[in-house]
Amino acid sequence: MPKVRRVFLCRSCRSAQSRWVGKCPDCGTWDALEEAPFDPASEDDTHKGLAAAIAGDVPDATSPRAALLADLRGEADTLRRLPTGIHELDRVLGGSAGNVGLVPGSAVLIGGEPGIGKSTLMLHAACAWAAGGAGVLYVSSEESAKQIALRAQRLQAGDAARPSTAAFPLHVLADTNLARIIEQARRIGPKVLILDSIQMIYKPDVPAGPGSVTQLRRCAAELVYLAKASGVAVVLVGHVTKDGQLAGPRLLEHLVDTVLTFDGDRHHAHRIVRAVKNRFGTTQELGLFEMTSSGLRPLPEGAGPAATDTARPGSALAPIISGTRCLMVEVQALTATGFLGAAKRKASGLDPNRLAMIIAVLEQHAGLRLADRDIFASSVGGVRMVEPAGDLALLLAIAGAHYKRSLPPRTACAGEVGLGGEVRPVPAIEQRVREAARLGYARLLLPPGKYAPVPGVAFEIVRTVDHALQHLS
Ligand code: TYD
Ligand code: MG
């Protein structure tokens, strides 16, 4: 007689275990395993089914046929994206000139910390899509329909250029039951379906609580299927928590076409939307917003810190490229007395490895003694600076803080710092120079190279770290 196999399924993540344990080894949920009947026949069937299909037993009138790429070319040309008219968002969603925005039938996931402004951004986008004539169903699982209306009204009040919501094909629904939501979507037939947030949505026939991994996966898979089958664009909003909680949007990244993150420092007004995955565009782009009392306001190009006449030790400015945009970023550094061998190095908005490297270069090539100094460095305004072109600014900020000297007013710098203490060229110099000129900077420290002159901006070539430090006074 064959040995009877037992299997225990986790109620939260549906993983199968061969014995009962108090805590699911896969998702860490306590007391979630329950015994389920093990049916070896069902497994065998699926294998048989596949083999039969390959052998040609399956009636092939129902199965989809592969299409020739050449035949599909026309279809790709006629695909019209759904623009919001909010350039900062459209650009991140992707597309080419004149045809940017959300792809019909695609699934987008937007993740961010609670309270960062995801619902606000989605409501702005919903109003914009609706104003453009696309039907929108905004489903909120956290707010009542009245609260959404109130918020929409407030956002509209701050934006006098927009037409009133009265004529919009924008439907709002407060529900968490997926079956009812899909039924509503079927009735209304919107072009865009927004779910805020996916964590609270549940399918009653799935034996797991709302927010659990199983519910999240099943609901998201169903919604993605809805998008592909019906051509409605589905936008899912998901929270991420600081500790990277399991049931967060990370779990859904592979399911959807586009993953956007919405972040920024909650204590600063700036918010950044960027794509971490995009099947229909680049992930290089980023959109900038400012949170105001009347909602999010897109930050136009050239909205960085303008040049001022005050010189501050420990501060340097660098034009940084993100996607197609150039942003002026201020880097600040502070050095303080620390303990030899236990000096603190803290980076905020900067790459900590880059900070360690710049400190080593300063010690080796400029003779600074930093071994017993605590060093704090940050990029101001919540913009993360990852580009090596910001090295020179970071270096000058640290050296300036150490010597209590500053760069002359109206000075910005761009350049990568090499391990040999040399300043290396960086890409897209013209764009950086243009941005600096627009913001009123009169002087730019640049790596060696040939640069076309720009009226009002003087170029200073710096070849080495030593050379750069001579500009501090
Ligand atoms: P919200 O969009 O609700 O965040 P999320 O959906 O990501 O949890 O908004 C978060 C914060 O934004 C809220 O705490 C207050 C602020 N806010 C404003 O400053 N102005 C506004 O007009 C709105 C709507 C929100
Ligand atoms: Mg919200």
Short mmCIF file of C-alpha atoms and ligand atoms in Angstrom, two decimals:
data_model
loop_
_atom_site.label_atom_id
_atom_site.label_comp_id
_atom_site.label_asym_id
_atom_site.label_seq_id
_atom_site.Cartn_x
_atom_site.Cartn_y
_atom_site.Cartn_z
CA MET A 1 0.00 0.00 0.00
CA PRO A 2 1.43 3.42 -0.89
CA LYS A 3 2.39 5.67 1.99
CA VAL A 4 -0.19 8.36 2.72
CA ARG A 5 1.32 11.82 2.13
CA ARG A 6 0.15 14.76 4.17
CA VAL A 7 0.41 18.35 3.18
CA PHE A 8 -0.10 21.55 5.16
CA LEU A 9 -1.02 24.72 3.31
CA CYS A 10 -0.38 28.20 4.64
CA ARG A 11 -3.56 30.27 4.82
CA SER A 12 -1.62 33.43 4.08
CA CYS A 13 0.79 32.54 1.26
CA ARG A 14 -0.52 29.09 0.19
CA SER A 15 2.93 27.55 0.42
CA ALA A 16 2.89 23.82 1.09
CA GLN A 17 4.77 22.25 3.98
CA SER A 18 5.23 18.56 4.70
CA ARG A 19 4.68 18.99 8.45
CA TRP A 20 2.88 21.37 10.74
CA VAL A 21 4.90 24.22 12.23
CA GLY A 22 3.72 27.17 14.27
CA LYS A 23 5.18 29.80 11.96
CA CYS A 24 5.08 29.54 8.18
CA PRO A 25 8.72 29.28 7.01
CA ASP A 26 7.87 31.13 3.78
CA CYS A 27 5.91 34.18 4.90
CA GLY A 28 6.47 34.19 8.66
CA THR A 29 2.76 34.22 9.57
CA TRP A 30 1.96 32.50 12.88
CA ASP A 31 -0.60 29.74 13.18
CA ALA A 32 -1.51 29.78 9.50
CA LEU A 33 -0.81 26.19 8.42
CA GLU A 34 -3.73 23.85 8.00
CA GLU A 35 -3.89 20.33 6.71
CA ALA A 36 -5.21 19.93 3.19
CA PRO A 37 -6.09 16.76 1.33
CA PHE A 38 -3.26 15.71 -0.95
CA ASP A 39 -4.46 14.52 -4.31
CA PRO A 40 -1.68 13.02 -6.47
CA ALA A 41 -4.09 12.40 -9.35
CA SER A 42 -4.59 16.10 -10.00
CA GLU A 43 -0.86 16.60 -10.43
CA ASP A 44 -0.61 13.76 -12.91
CA ASP A 45 -3.47 15.21 -14.92
CA THR A 46 -1.75 18.50 -15.57
CA HIS A 47 1.32 16.70 -16.90
CA LYS A 48 -0.82 14.54 -19.13
CA GLY A 49 -2.62 17.63 -20.40
CA LEU A 50 0.58 19.33 -21.46
CA ALA A 51 1.95 16.26 -23.18
CA ALA A 52 -1.31 15.79 -25.02
CA ALA A 53 -1.29 19.41 -26.14
CA ILE A 54 2.20 19.12 -27.57
CA ALA A 55 1.26 15.90 -29.33
CA GLY A 56 -1.49 17.80 -31.11
CA ASP A 57 -4.58 16.47 -29.35
CA VAL A 58 -5.94 19.88 -28.49
CA PRO A 59 -8.56 21.34 -30.81
CA ASP A 60 -6.65 24.26 -32.24
CA ALA A 61 -9.55 26.47 -33.31
CA THR A 62 -9.70 27.92 -29.78
CA SER A 63 -6.01 28.40 -29.11
CA PRO A 64 -4.49 31.73 -30.15
CA ARG A 65 -2.17 31.73 -33.13
CA ALA A 66 1.22 33.37 -33.33
CA ALA A 67 1.15 36.50 -35.45
CA LEU A 68 3.78 37.79 -37.84
CA LEU A 69 5.63 40.78 -36.45
CA ALA A 70 5.40 42.62 -39.77
CA ASP A 71 1.58 42.43 -39.67
CA LEU A 72 1.50 44.03 -36.24
CA ARG A 73 3.52 47.07 -37.19
CA GLY A 74 0.48 49.12 -38.20
CA GLU A 75 -1.21 48.31 -34.92
CA ALA A 76 1.70 49.66 -32.90
CA ASP A 77 1.60 52.89 -34.89
CA THR A 78 -2.07 53.51 -34.22
CA LEU A 79 -1.84 52.85 -30.48
CA ARG A 80 -2.91 56.07 -28.77
CA ARG A 81 -1.69 56.56 -25.25
CA LEU A 82 -3.78 58.34 -22.64
CA PRO A 83 -2.00 61.56 -21.64
CA THR A 84 -2.77 63.33 -18.40
CA GLY A 85 -1.36 66.64 -19.55
CA ILE A 86 0.73 66.62 -16.37
CA HIS A 87 4.09 66.48 -18.13
CA GLU A 88 5.99 65.32 -15.08
CA LEU A 89 3.82 62.20 -14.94
CA ASP A 90 3.36 61.61 -18.67
CA ARG A 91 7.09 61.64 -19.29
CA VAL A 92 7.66 58.97 -16.65
CA LEU A 93 4.86 56.81 -18.09
CA GLY A 94 6.76 56.92 -21.37
CA GLY A 95 6.08 57.37 -25.06
CA SER A 96 7.43 59.48 -27.87
CA ALA A 97 6.70 63.09 -28.75
CA GLY A 98 2.99 63.73 -29.16
CA ASN A 99 2.02 60.33 -27.85
CA VAL A 100 2.89 60.08 -24.18
CA GLY A 101 1.08 58.74 -21.15
CA LEU A 102 -0.68 55.60 -20.07
CA VAL A 103 -0.86 52.68 -22.52
CA PRO A 104 -4.42 51.32 -22.90
CA GLY A 105 -4.65 47.78 -21.57
CA SER A 106 -1.57 48.10 -19.44
CA ALA A 107 -1.22 47.56 -15.72
CA VAL A 108 0.64 50.12 -13.67
CA LEU A 109 1.63 49.80 -10.04
CA ILE A 110 2.48 52.91 -8.07
CA GLY A 111 4.15 52.33 -4.75
CA GLY A 112 5.23 54.64 -1.98
CA GLU A 113 5.21 55.15 1.74
CA PRO A 114 1.90 55.91 3.42
CA GLY A 115 1.15 59.61 3.48
CA ILE A 116 3.56 60.55 0.72
CA GLY A 117 0.80 61.65 -1.64
CA LYS A 118 -0.08 58.68 -3.85
CA SER A 119 -3.82 59.22 -3.54
CA THR A 120 -3.38 62.90 -4.26
CA LEU A 121 -1.34 62.18 -7.39
CA MET A 122 -3.83 59.57 -8.59
CA LEU A 123 -6.75 61.92 -8.06
CA HIS A 124 -4.94 64.63 -10.02
CA ALA A 125 -4.30 62.10 -12.79
CA ALA A 126 -7.89 60.80 -12.67
CA CYS A 127 -9.27 64.34 -13.06
CA ALA A 128 -6.86 64.97 -15.93
CA TRP A 129 -7.76 61.77 -17.77
CA ALA A 130 -11.43 62.50 -17.27
CA ALA A 131 -10.98 66.08 -18.46
CA GLY A 132 -9.38 64.65 -21.61
CA GLY A 133 -12.55 62.64 -22.24
CA ALA A 134 -11.37 59.22 -21.06
CA GLY A 135 -13.81 57.52 -18.69
CA VAL A 136 -12.25 56.87 -15.30
CA LEU A 137 -13.36 54.67 -12.42
CA TYR A 138 -11.57 55.63 -9.21
CA VAL A 139 -11.98 52.94 -6.60
CA SER A 140 -10.92 53.81 -3.10
CA SER A 141 -10.68 51.16 -0.44
CA GLU A 142 -9.63 53.66 2.19
CA GLU A 143 -11.89 56.65 1.77
CA SER A 144 -15.61 57.08 1.24
CA ALA A 145 -16.93 58.47 -2.03
CA LYS A 146 -17.78 61.71 -0.23
CA GLN A 147 -14.25 62.11 1.05
CA ILE A 148 -12.87 61.56 -2.45
CA ALA A 149 -15.24 64.19 -3.82
CA LEU A 150 -14.15 66.61 -1.12
CA ARG A 151 -10.50 66.06 -1.92
CA ALA A 152 -11.10 66.38 -5.67
CA GLN A 153 -12.88 69.65 -5.09
CA ARG A 154 -9.98 70.98 -3.05
CA LEU A 155 -7.45 69.93 -5.70
CA GLN A 156 -9.55 71.57 -8.39
CA ALA A 157 -9.87 74.76 -6.38
CA GLY A 158 -6.09 75.09 -6.42
CA ASP A 159 -5.98 74.70 -10.15
CA ALA A 160 -8.07 77.42 -11.72
CA ALA A 161 -7.00 76.46 -15.26
CA ARG A 162 -8.85 73.15 -15.06
CA PRO A 163 -12.51 72.87 -16.01
CA SER A 164 -14.88 71.96 -13.18
CA THR A 165 -15.41 68.29 -12.33
CA ALA A 166 -19.12 68.66 -13.16
CA ALA A 167 -18.73 67.49 -16.76
CA PHE A 168 -16.06 64.81 -16.16
CA PRO A 169 -16.70 61.15 -16.90
CA LEU A 170 -15.07 60.40 -13.53
CA HIS A 171 -16.77 57.78 -11.38
CA VAL A 172 -15.81 57.16 -7.79
CA LEU A 173 -16.50 54.02 -5.83
CA ALA A 174 -15.67 53.10 -2.26
CA ASP A 175 -15.43 49.33 -2.13
CA THR A 176 -13.00 46.56 -1.27
CA ASN A 177 -14.71 43.55 -2.80
CA LEU A 178 -13.03 42.72 -6.09
CA ALA A 179 -16.07 41.02 -7.59
CA ARG A 180 -18.22 44.13 -7.03
CA ILE A 181 -15.47 46.40 -8.35
CA ILE A 182 -15.12 44.41 -11.56
CA GLU A 183 -18.91 44.37 -11.95
CA GLN A 184 -18.96 48.18 -11.67
CA ALA A 185 -16.13 48.45 -14.19
CA ARG A 186 -18.08 46.23 -16.57
CA ARG A 187 -21.14 48.47 -16.25
CA ILE A 188 -19.35 51.79 -16.60
CA GLY A 189 -16.77 50.68 -19.16
CA PRO A 190 -14.01 53.13 -18.20
CA LYS A 191 -10.75 53.62 -20.08
CA VAL A 192 -8.83 53.82 -16.82
CA LEU A 193 -9.47 51.91 -13.62
CA ILE A 194 -7.63 53.16 -10.53
CA LEU A 195 -7.48 51.07 -7.36
CA ASP A 196 -6.35 52.89 -4.27
CA SER A 197 -5.06 50.80 -2.62
CA ILE A 198 -4.59 47.21 -3.75
CA GLN A 199 -3.68 46.12 -0.20
CA MET A 200 -7.26 46.45 1.01
CA ILE A 201 -8.93 44.73 -1.94
CA TYR A 202 -10.08 41.16 -1.38
CA LYS A 203 -11.69 38.27 -3.17
CA PRO A 204 -14.27 36.62 -0.91
CA ASP A 205 -13.65 33.13 -2.29
CA VAL A 206 -9.96 33.16 -1.42
CA PRO A 207 -9.42 31.70 2.05
CA ALA A 208 -7.08 34.41 3.32
CA GLY A 209 -7.45 37.80 4.96
CA PRO A 210 -7.31 41.13 3.05
CA GLY A 211 -3.74 42.34 2.72
CA SER A 212 -2.30 38.82 2.89
CA VAL A 213 0.11 37.65 0.23
CA THR A 214 -2.43 35.27 -1.28
CA GLN A 215 -5.16 37.89 -1.58
CA LEU A 216 -2.75 40.45 -2.98
CA ARG A 217 -1.41 38.11 -5.64
CA ARG A 218 -4.79 36.76 -6.67
CA CYS A 219 -6.47 40.16 -6.85
CA ALA A 220 -3.59 41.73 -8.74
CA ALA A 221 -3.41 38.81 -11.19
CA GLU A 222 -7.14 39.12 -11.83
CA LEU A 223 -6.89 42.87 -12.42
CA VAL A 224 -3.92 42.46 -14.75
CA TYR A 225 -5.92 39.89 -16.66
CA LEU A 226 -8.83 42.33 -16.83
CA ALA A 227 -6.50 44.95 -18.28
CA LYS A 228 -5.16 42.62 -21.00
CA ALA A 229 -8.55 41.16 -21.86
CA SER A 230 -10.67 44.33 -21.92
CA GLY A 231 -8.15 47.01 -22.86
CA VAL A 232 -8.86 49.14 -19.79
CA ALA A 233 -5.71 50.56 -18.25
CA VAL A 234 -5.45 49.49 -14.61
CA VAL A 235 -3.53 51.55 -12.10
CA LEU A 236 -2.84 49.92 -8.74
CA VAL A 237 -1.72 51.91 -5.74
CA GLY A 238 0.31 50.07 -3.11
CA HIS A 239 1.95 51.06 0.14
CA VAL A 240 5.48 50.14 1.02
CA THR A 241 6.52 50.30 4.60
CA LYS A 242 9.93 51.20 5.94
CA ASP A 243 10.72 47.62 6.93
CA GLY A 244 9.87 46.39 3.41
CA GLN A 245 6.81 44.51 4.65
CA LEU A 246 6.13 41.31 2.76
CA ALA A 247 2.66 42.11 1.54
CA GLY A 248 3.90 45.25 -0.19
CA PRO A 249 4.00 46.13 -3.86
CA ARG A 250 7.36 44.35 -4.30
CA LEU A 251 5.36 41.17 -4.51
CA LEU A 252 3.49 42.41 -7.56
CA GLU A 253 6.31 43.90 -9.58
CA HIS A 254 6.60 40.97 -11.97
CA LEU A 255 2.85 40.93 -12.63
CA VAL A 256 2.44 44.45 -13.94
CA ASP A 257 3.84 46.31 -16.97
CA THR A 258 5.02 49.42 -15.22
CA VAL A 259 6.13 50.03 -11.65
CA LEU A 260 6.32 53.62 -10.50
CA THR A 261 7.65 54.74 -7.17
CA PHE A 262 6.53 57.92 -5.54
CA ASP A 263 8.91 59.15 -2.92
CA GLY A 264 10.49 62.12 -1.33
CA ASP A 265 11.06 63.23 2.18
CA ARG A 266 7.82 63.65 4.06
CA HIS A 267 9.35 66.64 5.81
CA HIS A 268 10.18 68.32 2.52
CA ALA A 269 7.67 69.47 -0.03
CA HIS A 270 9.39 67.82 -3.01
CA ARG A 271 8.03 64.56 -4.38
CA ILE A 272 9.62 62.47 -7.10
CA VAL A 273 7.89 59.96 -9.33
CA ARG A 274 10.06 57.55 -11.26
CA ALA A 275 9.71 54.26 -13.09
CA VAL A 276 11.63 51.30 -11.74
CA LYS A 277 10.21 49.04 -14.42
CA ASN A 278 8.52 50.08 -17.63
CA ARG A 279 7.62 47.82 -20.52
CA PHE A 280 6.52 50.84 -22.57
CA GLY A 281 9.19 53.41 -21.90
CA THR A 282 12.45 54.27 -20.28
CA THR A 283 13.19 54.00 -16.58
CA GLN A 284 15.57 56.95 -16.80
CA GLU A 285 12.92 59.63 -16.52
CA LEU A 286 11.73 61.25 -13.36
CA GLY A 287 8.95 63.66 -12.59
CA LEU A 288 9.14 66.30 -9.92
CA PHE A 289 6.28 67.68 -7.86
CA GLU A 290 5.83 69.95 -4.94
CA MET A 291 3.21 69.26 -2.28
CA THR A 292 1.22 72.40 -1.60
CA SER A 293 -1.90 73.15 0.38
CA SER A 294 -3.92 72.64 -2.78
CA GLY A 295 -2.38 69.38 -3.91
CA LEU A 296 0.64 68.49 -5.99
CA ARG A 297 2.12 71.10 -8.25
CA PRO A 298 4.44 69.94 -11.08
CA LEU A 299 7.87 71.51 -10.85
CA PRO A 300 8.86 72.88 -14.21
CA GLU A 301 12.39 72.70 -15.61
CA GLY A 302 14.69 75.23 -14.01
CA ALA A 303 13.03 75.02 -10.61
CA GLY A 304 16.23 74.17 -8.75
CA PRO A 305 17.94 76.39 -6.19
CA ALA A 306 18.75 79.70 -7.87
CA ALA A 307 22.18 81.25 -7.47
CA THR A 308 22.56 83.45 -4.40
CA ASP A 309 25.16 85.96 -3.32
CA THR A 310 25.89 84.32 0.01
CA ALA A 311 28.82 81.94 0.25
CA ARG A 312 28.42 79.06 2.69
CA PRO A 313 31.18 76.75 3.85
CA GLY A 314 30.32 73.09 3.42
CA SER A 315 27.91 73.66 0.57
CA ALA A 316 28.36 73.10 -3.17
CA LEU A 317 25.97 72.95 -6.11
CA ALA A 318 26.00 70.51 -8.97
CA PRO A 319 23.79 70.19 -12.06
CA ILE A 320 22.74 66.54 -12.05
CA ILE A 321 21.17 64.69 -14.98
CA SER A 322 18.21 62.40 -14.36
CA GLY A 323 16.64 61.00 -17.50
CA THR A 324 16.25 63.91 -19.86
CA ARG A 325 16.11 66.49 -17.09
CA CYS A 326 18.87 68.45 -15.49
CA LEU A 327 18.45 69.37 -11.84
CA MET A 328 20.56 71.71 -9.77
CA VAL A 329 21.26 69.89 -6.51
CA GLU A 330 22.84 71.36 -3.41
CA VAL A 331 25.23 69.10 -1.52
CA GLN A 332 25.99 69.94 2.10
CA ALA A 333 28.62 68.49 4.39
CA LEU A 334 29.51 68.89 8.02
CA THR A 335 32.56 67.64 9.86
CA ALA A 336 32.65 67.33 13.61
CA THR A 337 34.99 65.94 16.23
CA GLY A 338 34.81 62.17 16.37
CA PHE A 339 36.88 59.32 17.73
CA LEU A 340 39.82 57.87 15.89
CA GLY A 341 38.81 54.47 14.57
CA ALA A 342 35.12 55.06 15.24
CA ALA A 343 34.43 58.18 13.19
CA LYS A 344 30.87 58.38 11.83
CA ARG A 345 30.20 58.71 8.11
CA LYS A 346 26.59 59.40 7.30
CA ALA A 347 25.15 60.03 3.86
CA SER A 348 21.61 61.13 3.18
CA GLY A 349 20.46 61.27 -0.42
CA LEU A 350 23.96 60.25 -1.52
CA ASP A 351 25.68 56.96 -2.20
CA PRO A 352 27.57 56.02 1.01
CA ASN A 353 30.23 54.20 -1.02
CA ARG A 354 30.84 57.32 -3.03
CA LEU A 355 31.17 59.31 0.20
CA ALA A 356 33.76 56.85 1.56
CA MET A 357 35.70 57.06 -1.69
CA ILE A 358 35.72 60.86 -1.75
CA ILE A 359 36.94 60.95 1.87
CA ALA A 360 39.78 58.57 0.96
CA VAL A 361 40.72 60.71 -2.05
CA LEU A 362 40.77 63.84 0.12
CA GLU A 363 43.06 62.13 2.64
CA GLN A 364 45.41 60.67 0.07
CA HIS A 365 45.61 63.42 -2.52
CA ALA A 366 44.83 66.61 -0.66
CA GLY A 367 46.40 65.80 2.71
CA LEU A 368 43.23 66.33 4.78
CA ARG A 369 43.19 64.52 8.13
CA LEU A 370 39.70 63.11 8.43
CA ALA A 371 40.31 59.85 10.31
CA ASP A 372 39.01 61.26 13.60
CA ARG A 373 36.32 63.50 12.14
CA ASP A 374 32.63 62.59 11.95
CA ILE A 375 31.42 63.43 8.46
CA PHE A 376 27.79 64.04 7.53
CA ALA A 377 26.85 64.69 3.92
CA SER A 378 23.46 65.15 2.34
CA SER A 379 21.77 66.32 -0.81
CA VAL A 380 19.28 69.03 0.00
CA GLY A 381 15.59 68.90 -0.90
CA GLY A 382 15.11 65.15 -0.94
CA VAL A 383 16.62 64.55 -4.41
CA ARG A 384 18.86 61.51 -4.44
CA MET A 385 22.19 62.17 -6.11
CA VAL A 386 23.63 58.99 -7.57
CA GLU A 387 25.43 60.35 -10.61
CA PRO A 388 29.26 60.44 -10.36
CA ALA A 389 29.12 63.94 -11.85
CA GLY A 390 28.26 65.12 -8.35
CA ASP A 391 31.62 63.91 -6.95
CA LEU A 392 33.30 67.27 -7.29
CA ALA A 393 30.51 69.04 -5.41
CA LEU A 394 30.63 66.47 -2.62
CA LEU A 395 34.40 66.79 -2.40
CA LEU A 396 34.28 70.58 -2.23
CA ALA A 397 31.50 70.49 0.34
CA ILE A 398 33.51 68.20 2.65
CA ALA A 399 36.76 70.12 2.17
CA GLY A 400 34.92 73.42 2.64
CA ALA A 401 33.34 72.17 5.87
CA HIS A 402 36.72 70.96 7.10
CA TYR A 403 38.59 74.19 6.35
CA LYS A 404 35.55 76.42 7.03
CA ARG A 405 36.02 77.94 3.61
CA SER A 406 33.49 78.34 0.85
CA LEU A 407 33.27 78.50 -2.90
CA PRO A 408 32.70 81.99 -4.33
CA PRO A 409 28.99 82.89 -4.62
CA ARG A 410 27.15 81.92 -7.82
CA THR A 411 29.44 78.95 -8.42
CA ALA A 412 28.41 75.43 -9.40
CA CYS A 413 30.55 72.44 -10.27
CA ALA A 414 30.36 69.18 -12.20
CA GLY A 415 32.95 66.44 -12.46
CA GLU A 416 33.71 62.88 -11.53
CA VAL A 417 36.59 62.34 -9.13
CA GLY A 418 38.93 59.44 -9.89
CA LEU A 419 40.87 57.41 -7.36
CA GLY A 420 44.07 59.02 -8.60
CA GLY A 421 42.83 62.43 -7.50
CA GLU A 422 42.08 63.53 -11.05
CA VAL A 423 38.85 65.22 -12.13
CA ARG A 424 37.24 63.33 -14.99
CA PRO A 425 34.88 64.44 -17.76
CA VAL A 426 31.15 63.87 -17.41
CA PRO A 427 28.47 63.50 -20.11
CA ALA A 428 25.90 66.12 -21.21
CA ILE A 429 27.98 69.16 -20.30
CA GLU A 430 25.98 71.56 -22.52
CA GLN A 431 22.76 70.69 -20.75
CA ARG A 432 24.35 71.24 -17.35
CA VAL A 433 25.81 74.57 -18.43
CA ARG A 434 22.44 75.69 -19.80
CA GLU A 435 20.68 74.83 -16.55
CA ALA A 436 23.34 76.63 -14.50
CA ALA A 437 23.06 79.72 -16.73
CA ARG A 438 19.27 79.69 -16.45
CA LEU A 439 19.43 79.66 -12.65
CA GLY A 440 21.87 82.56 -12.60
CA TYR A 441 25.18 80.82 -11.88
CA ALA A 442 28.12 82.87 -13.12
CA ARG A 443 30.91 80.37 -12.65
CA LEU A 444 31.23 76.66 -13.32
CA LEU A 445 34.07 74.40 -12.23
CA LEU A 446 34.44 71.76 -14.93
CA PRO A 447 36.76 68.88 -15.81
CA PRO A 448 39.30 69.40 -18.63
CA GLY A 449 37.69 69.54 -22.06
CA LYS A 450 36.56 71.86 -24.84
CA TYR A 451 33.40 73.79 -24.06
CA ALA A 452 31.41 76.13 -26.26
CA PRO A 453 31.23 79.53 -24.53
CA VAL A 454 27.94 80.54 -22.93
CA PRO A 455 27.28 84.23 -22.28
CA GLY A 456 27.28 85.10 -18.60
CA VAL A 457 28.99 81.89 -17.44
CA ALA A 458 32.73 81.63 -16.87
CA PHE A 459 34.30 78.17 -17.04
CA GLU A 460 37.10 77.21 -14.69
CA ILE A 461 38.92 74.02 -15.59
CA VAL A 462 39.96 71.87 -12.65
CA ARG A 463 42.32 68.99 -13.39
CA THR A 464 43.03 67.60 -9.96
CA VAL A 465 41.62 67.59 -6.45
CA ASP A 466 44.35 70.01 -5.34
CA HIS A 467 43.39 72.31 -8.14
CA ALA A 468 39.73 72.20 -7.08
CA LEU A 469 40.53 73.05 -3.44
CA GLN A 470 42.25 76.25 -4.56
CA HIS A 471 38.80 77.62 -5.35
CA LEU A 472 37.82 77.52 -1.67
CA SER A 473 38.44 80.79 0.09
P1 TYD B 1 -2.21 61.19 0.45
O1 TYD B 1 -2.36 61.39 -1.02
O2 TYD B 1 -3.42 60.82 1.20
O3 TYD B 1 -1.07 60.12 0.73
P2 TYD B 1 -1.05 58.53 0.41
O4 TYD B 1 -2.19 58.18 -0.46
O5 TYD B 1 0.29 58.30 -0.26
O6 TYD B 1 -1.10 57.84 1.72
O7 TYD B 1 -1.62 62.55 1.03
C1 TYD B 1 -0.64 62.58 2.01
C2 TYD B 1 -0.34 63.93 2.56
O8 TYD B 1 -0.32 64.95 1.62
C3 TYD B 1 -1.31 64.34 3.60
O9 TYD B 1 -0.85 63.91 4.85
C4 TYD B 1 -1.32 65.83 3.55
C5 TYD B 1 -0.67 66.16 2.26
N1 TYD B 1 -1.54 66.95 1.39
C6 TYD B 1 -1.26 68.31 1.22
O10 TYD B 1 -0.29 68.83 1.77
N2 TYD B 1 -2.06 69.03 0.38
C7 TYD B 1 -3.12 68.51 -0.25
O11 TYD B 1 -3.83 69.22 -0.99
C8 TYD B 1 -3.43 67.13 -0.04
C9 TYD B 1 -4.60 66.50 -0.73
C10 TYD B 1 -2.59 66.39 0.77
MG MG B 2 -3.84 56.99 0.04
#
